[in-house]
Amino acid sequence: MKLLIALLAVLVLKGAALPARIASTVMPALPAAEPVAPFSAPDDSDLGLSYGRYGEVWRVHTQRKEIALTFDDGPYPFYTPVLLHVLDHSRVPATFFIVGRNAQEFPELVSRIVQSGDEIGNHTFNHFTLTGLPEEQIVAQIAQDGALLERFTGKPISLFRPPHGRFNREVVSIAHELGYVTVFWSDAANDVKDIPPDVITERVMTEASPGGIILLHSGQYRTIEALPDIIDGLRAQGYTFVTVSKLLEDGEQN
């Protein structure tokens, strides 16, 4: 699988014909890697519960060995098509938290995510840190992205993740009023840092648990390299991959 990923990358960079779901495009210049938020589940929360102090979701209380892969930012040329190919090849659904400005620039990639059976969530329009904005701008950032993404799904978007994981009561409350469940993570590899694929894999595997939500990022090639080992490793432990919405649904049925 790793050889296949490398081959796909070479083909994309050379502009060669790719499988139907893989765009023929050049590798873009990405912005400097953002810092992963230092947040984990709140200190005074019970990790066996679904919700944090403001009603945000960190993981789902379930006895089923279900787990959700989530990818923040994007979509990106080069990265997103190869990432989708790995997921498709492994028959793994995922949840993508999409930045509106990127969706506006690369709408065909959002369409591919949706057509592949993966789920999309709201990651604001401009990827601003919401805790530093006035209320009306928080509303605008979430609402504008939601309206754009709804064009691809034909139905309202229900999941929201604030950029950089930065949040407070106001951010979660506004998202709720706009119809969103605010979703964070129980398992983060810190994959925006310059770390090798095996470290990404080790971090994910160490924190994996039933009902877990794994945070990864769309624009990281080392993450794509690590993904086959993550999938194989979790499957070997008996995990089934589901979208965040399916995880929430199954958790409520327990």
Short mmCIF file of C-alpha atoms in Angstrom, two decimals:
data_model
loop_
_atom_site.label_atom_id
_atom_site.label_comp_id
_atom_site.label_asym_id
_atom_site.label_seq_id
_atom_site.Cartn_x
_atom_site.Cartn_y
_atom_site.Cartn_z
CA MET A 1 0.00 0.00 0.00
CA LYS A 2 2.83 2.43 0.81
CA LEU A 3 4.34 1.76 -2.61
CA LEU A 4 0.97 2.51 -4.20
CA ILE A 5 0.74 5.82 -2.35
CA ALA A 6 4.23 6.79 -3.50
CA LEU A 7 3.38 5.84 -7.08
CA LEU A 8 0.20 7.91 -6.99
CA ALA A 9 2.18 10.88 -5.69
CA VAL A 10 4.70 10.58 -8.53
CA LEU A 11 1.91 10.33 -11.10
CA VAL A 12 0.16 13.39 -9.72
CA LEU A 13 3.34 15.44 -9.72
CA LYS A 14 4.09 14.41 -13.31
CA GLY A 15 0.52 15.12 -14.46
CA ALA A 16 0.03 11.55 -15.67
CA ALA A 17 -3.39 9.96 -16.12
CA LEU A 18 -4.71 8.69 -12.80
CA PRO A 19 -7.62 6.53 -11.74
CA ALA A 20 -11.00 8.25 -12.15
CA ARG A 21 -11.15 9.56 -8.59
CA ILE A 22 -7.58 11.00 -8.60
CA ALA A 23 -7.10 14.52 -9.91
CA SER A 24 -4.19 15.24 -12.20
CA THR A 25 -2.71 18.32 -10.59
CA VAL A 26 0.49 19.78 -9.26
CA MET A 27 1.42 19.86 -5.62
CA PRO A 28 0.37 23.22 -4.10
CA ALA A 29 2.35 25.40 -1.77
CA LEU A 30 0.71 24.99 1.63
CA PRO A 31 0.70 27.54 4.42
CA ALA A 32 2.99 26.93 7.36
CA ALA A 33 1.73 24.11 9.53
CA GLU A 34 -0.66 25.38 12.15
CA PRO A 35 -0.03 24.49 15.78
CA VAL A 36 -2.22 21.70 17.06
CA ALA A 37 -4.34 23.01 19.88
CA PRO A 38 -3.18 21.91 23.32
CA PHE A 39 -6.72 20.90 24.18
CA SER A 40 -7.70 17.43 25.18
CA ALA A 41 -10.89 16.45 26.95
CA PRO A 42 -11.61 18.92 29.77
CA ASP A 43 -9.90 18.02 33.04
CA ASP A 44 -13.15 17.84 34.98
CA SER A 45 -14.97 15.71 32.42
CA ASP A 46 -15.52 11.98 32.56
CA LEU A 47 -13.98 10.45 29.44
CA GLY A 48 -16.68 7.79 29.58
CA LEU A 49 -19.24 10.44 28.70
CA SER A 50 -20.03 11.80 25.27
CA TYR A 51 -20.19 15.48 26.17
CA GLY A 52 -17.92 18.07 27.73
CA ARG A 53 -18.78 20.98 29.97
CA TYR A 54 -20.45 23.04 27.23
CA GLY A 55 -22.10 20.15 25.40
CA GLU A 56 -19.19 19.56 23.01
CA VAL A 57 -18.32 16.00 21.96
CA TRP A 58 -14.89 14.52 22.64
CA ARG A 59 -15.69 10.84 22.29
CA VAL A 60 -18.76 8.62 22.40
CA HIS A 61 -19.65 6.30 25.23
CA THR A 62 -20.10 2.91 23.57
CA GLN A 63 -19.19 -0.71 24.14
CA ARG A 64 -18.83 -1.25 20.39
CA LYS A 65 -15.31 -1.20 18.96
CA GLU A 66 -16.19 1.62 16.59
CA ILE A 67 -13.85 4.51 15.88
CA ALA A 68 -13.98 7.57 13.61
CA LEU A 69 -11.22 9.03 11.45
CA THR A 70 -11.51 12.80 11.00
CA PHE A 71 -9.44 15.06 8.74
CA ASP A 72 -9.27 18.81 9.30
CA ASP A 73 -8.71 21.62 6.79
CA GLY A 74 -8.67 21.21 3.04
CA PRO A 75 -9.65 20.17 0.54
CA TYR A 76 -6.25 20.42 -1.15
CA PRO A 77 -5.14 19.46 -4.66
CA PHE A 78 -2.71 16.53 -4.60
CA TYR A 79 -3.33 15.62 -0.95
CA THR A 80 -7.10 15.15 -0.95
CA PRO A 81 -7.27 12.91 -4.06
CA VAL A 82 -4.50 10.64 -2.78
CA LEU A 83 -6.05 10.55 0.69
CA LEU A 84 -9.42 9.60 -0.78
CA HIS A 85 -7.81 6.86 -2.82
CA VAL A 86 -6.27 5.31 0.30
CA LEU A 87 -9.61 5.44 2.13
CA ASP A 88 -11.48 4.00 -0.85
CA HIS A 89 -8.93 1.24 -1.33
CA SER A 90 -9.30 0.28 2.33
CA ARG A 91 -13.09 0.71 2.32
CA VAL A 92 -12.92 3.13 5.23
CA PRO A 93 -15.39 6.01 5.66
CA ALA A 94 -14.15 9.23 7.22
CA THR A 95 -15.35 12.66 8.27
CA PHE A 96 -13.74 15.72 6.68
CA PHE A 97 -14.02 19.10 8.40
CA ILE A 98 -13.90 21.48 5.45
CA VAL A 99 -12.69 25.10 5.29
CA GLY A 100 -15.07 27.16 3.15
CA ARG A 101 -12.46 29.18 1.31
CA ASN A 102 -10.81 25.94 0.19
CA ALA A 103 -14.14 24.41 -0.80
CA GLN A 104 -14.88 27.51 -2.84
CA GLU A 105 -11.55 27.24 -4.64
CA PHE A 106 -11.69 23.46 -5.19
CA PRO A 107 -15.38 22.49 -5.35
CA GLU A 108 -14.65 19.37 -7.40
CA LEU A 109 -12.71 17.94 -4.47
CA VAL A 110 -15.60 18.49 -2.06
CA SER A 111 -17.83 16.71 -4.57
CA ARG A 112 -15.42 13.77 -4.62
CA ILE A 113 -15.46 13.53 -0.85
CA VAL A 114 -19.25 13.43 -0.80
CA GLN A 115 -19.51 11.04 -3.75
CA SER A 116 -17.09 8.64 -2.08
CA GLY A 117 -19.52 8.21 0.80
CA ASP A 118 -17.45 10.19 3.27
CA GLU A 119 -18.95 12.82 5.55
CA ILE A 120 -18.23 16.54 5.60
CA GLY A 121 -18.38 18.92 8.55
CA ASN A 122 -18.08 22.67 9.08
CA HIS A 123 -14.61 24.06 9.89
CA THR A 124 -15.57 27.75 9.30
CA PHE A 125 -15.14 29.72 6.12
CA ASN A 126 -11.74 31.34 6.74
CA HIS A 127 -10.20 29.13 9.45
CA PHE A 128 -9.96 32.03 11.87
CA THR A 129 -9.55 31.47 15.61
CA LEU A 130 -13.12 32.07 16.73
CA THR A 131 -12.41 32.89 20.37
CA GLY A 132 -10.87 36.19 19.30
CA LEU A 133 -13.85 37.31 17.20
CA PRO A 134 -17.05 39.19 18.11
CA GLU A 135 -20.30 37.24 18.11
CA GLU A 136 -21.49 38.40 14.69
CA GLN A 137 -18.26 37.28 13.04
CA ILE A 138 -18.41 33.87 14.72
CA VAL A 139 -21.92 33.47 13.36
CA ALA A 140 -20.82 34.57 9.89
CA GLN A 141 -17.83 32.21 9.79
CA ILE A 142 -19.94 29.18 10.70
CA ALA A 143 -23.05 30.10 8.73
CA GLN A 144 -21.18 30.99 5.52
CA ASP A 145 -19.29 27.70 5.49
CA GLY A 146 -22.45 25.74 6.27
CA ALA A 147 -24.39 27.36 3.44
CA LEU A 148 -21.60 26.60 0.98
CA LEU A 149 -21.18 22.97 2.05
CA GLU A 150 -24.92 22.34 1.97
CA ARG A 151 -24.80 22.83 -1.80
CA PHE A 152 -22.71 19.66 -2.04
CA THR A 153 -24.80 17.50 0.27
CA GLY A 154 -28.29 18.79 -0.46
CA LYS A 155 -28.99 18.88 3.28
CA PRO A 156 -27.83 20.91 6.29
CA ILE A 157 -24.41 20.18 7.74
CA SER A 158 -24.70 19.01 11.35
CA LEU A 159 -21.10 18.69 12.58
CA PHE A 160 -18.79 21.56 13.48
CA ARG A 161 -15.17 21.74 14.63
CA PRO A 162 -13.62 25.13 15.48
CA PRO A 163 -10.25 25.91 13.89
CA HIS A 164 -7.19 25.03 15.98
CA GLY A 165 -9.54 23.43 18.51
CA ARG A 166 -9.97 26.86 20.14
CA PHE A 167 -13.35 27.23 21.80
CA ASN A 168 -15.28 28.65 24.71
CA ARG A 169 -18.89 28.62 25.88
CA GLU A 170 -19.88 31.28 23.35
CA VAL A 171 -18.45 29.40 20.35
CA VAL A 172 -20.17 26.14 21.27
CA SER A 173 -23.43 27.93 22.09
CA ILE A 174 -23.49 29.78 18.76
CA ALA A 175 -22.76 26.58 16.85
CA HIS A 176 -25.59 24.84 18.71
CA GLU A 177 -28.01 27.65 17.89
CA LEU A 178 -27.05 27.26 14.23
CA GLY A 179 -27.90 23.55 14.38
CA TYR A 180 -24.46 22.01 14.93
CA VAL A 181 -22.93 19.48 17.27
CA THR A 182 -19.42 20.68 18.14
CA VAL A 183 -16.98 17.80 17.73
CA PHE A 184 -13.42 17.55 19.03
CA TRP A 185 -11.31 14.41 19.47
CA SER A 186 -10.04 11.82 21.92
CA ASP A 187 -7.01 10.81 19.86
CA ALA A 188 -4.60 13.28 18.23
CA ALA A 189 -1.32 12.45 16.50
CA ASN A 190 -0.13 16.08 16.30
CA ASP A 191 0.51 15.32 12.64
CA VAL A 192 1.05 18.93 11.57
CA LYS A 193 4.47 18.70 13.18
CA ASP A 194 7.50 17.39 11.29
CA ILE A 195 7.28 13.81 12.51
CA PRO A 196 7.71 10.52 10.60
CA PRO A 197 4.76 8.31 9.64
CA ASP A 198 5.61 5.62 12.19
CA VAL A 199 5.34 8.14 15.02
CA ILE A 200 1.95 9.28 13.72
CA THR A 201 0.82 5.66 13.65
CA GLU A 202 2.15 4.95 17.15
CA ARG A 203 0.40 7.98 18.62
CA VAL A 204 -2.93 7.07 17.06
CA MET A 205 -2.71 3.44 18.14
CA THR A 206 -1.72 4.35 21.71
CA GLU A 207 -4.77 6.56 22.25
CA ALA A 208 -7.33 4.45 20.35
CA SER A 209 -10.42 3.38 22.29
CA PRO A 210 -14.03 2.36 21.54
CA GLY A 211 -16.06 5.41 20.58
CA GLY A 212 -12.87 7.36 19.88
CA ILE A 213 -12.55 10.25 17.46
CA ILE A 214 -9.15 10.50 15.76
CA LEU A 215 -7.84 13.91 14.68
CA LEU A 216 -5.67 13.99 11.54
CA HIS A 217 -5.10 16.64 8.88
CA SER A 218 -5.82 16.65 5.16
CA GLY A 219 -2.73 18.49 3.95
CA GLN A 220 -0.01 16.27 5.41
CA TYR A 221 1.70 13.73 3.17
CA ARG A 222 3.25 11.88 6.12
CA THR A 223 -0.27 11.35 7.43
CA ILE A 224 -1.24 9.75 4.15
CA GLU A 225 1.83 7.52 4.38
CA ALA A 226 0.86 6.49 7.92
CA LEU A 227 -2.81 5.88 7.12
CA PRO A 228 -2.55 2.28 5.80
CA ASP A 229 -0.70 1.18 8.95
CA ILE A 230 -3.23 3.00 11.14
CA ILE A 231 -6.12 1.29 9.37
CA ASP A 232 -4.51 -2.15 9.41
CA GLY A 233 -3.45 -1.79 13.05
CA LEU A 234 -6.86 -0.73 14.29
CA ARG A 235 -8.61 -3.42 12.28
CA ALA A 236 -6.27 -6.01 13.76
CA GLN A 237 -7.47 -4.86 17.18
CA GLY A 238 -11.07 -5.42 16.12
CA TYR A 239 -12.09 -1.85 15.35
CA THR A 240 -14.70 -0.88 12.76
CA PHE A 241 -14.44 2.53 11.08
CA VAL A 242 -17.52 4.75 10.99
CA THR A 243 -18.28 8.41 10.35
CA VAL A 244 -18.71 10.73 13.32
CA SER A 245 -22.47 10.91 12.70
CA LYS A 246 -22.73 7.11 12.78
CA LEU A 247 -20.64 7.02 15.95
CA LEU A 248 -22.98 9.52 17.63
CA GLU A 249 -26.03 7.61 16.45
CA ASP A 250 -24.74 4.29 17.74
CA GLY A 251 -23.71 5.88 21.04
CA GLU A 252 -27.21 7.17 21.63
CA GLN A 253 -28.61 3.67 21.10
CA ASN A 254 -26.49 2.13 23.88
#
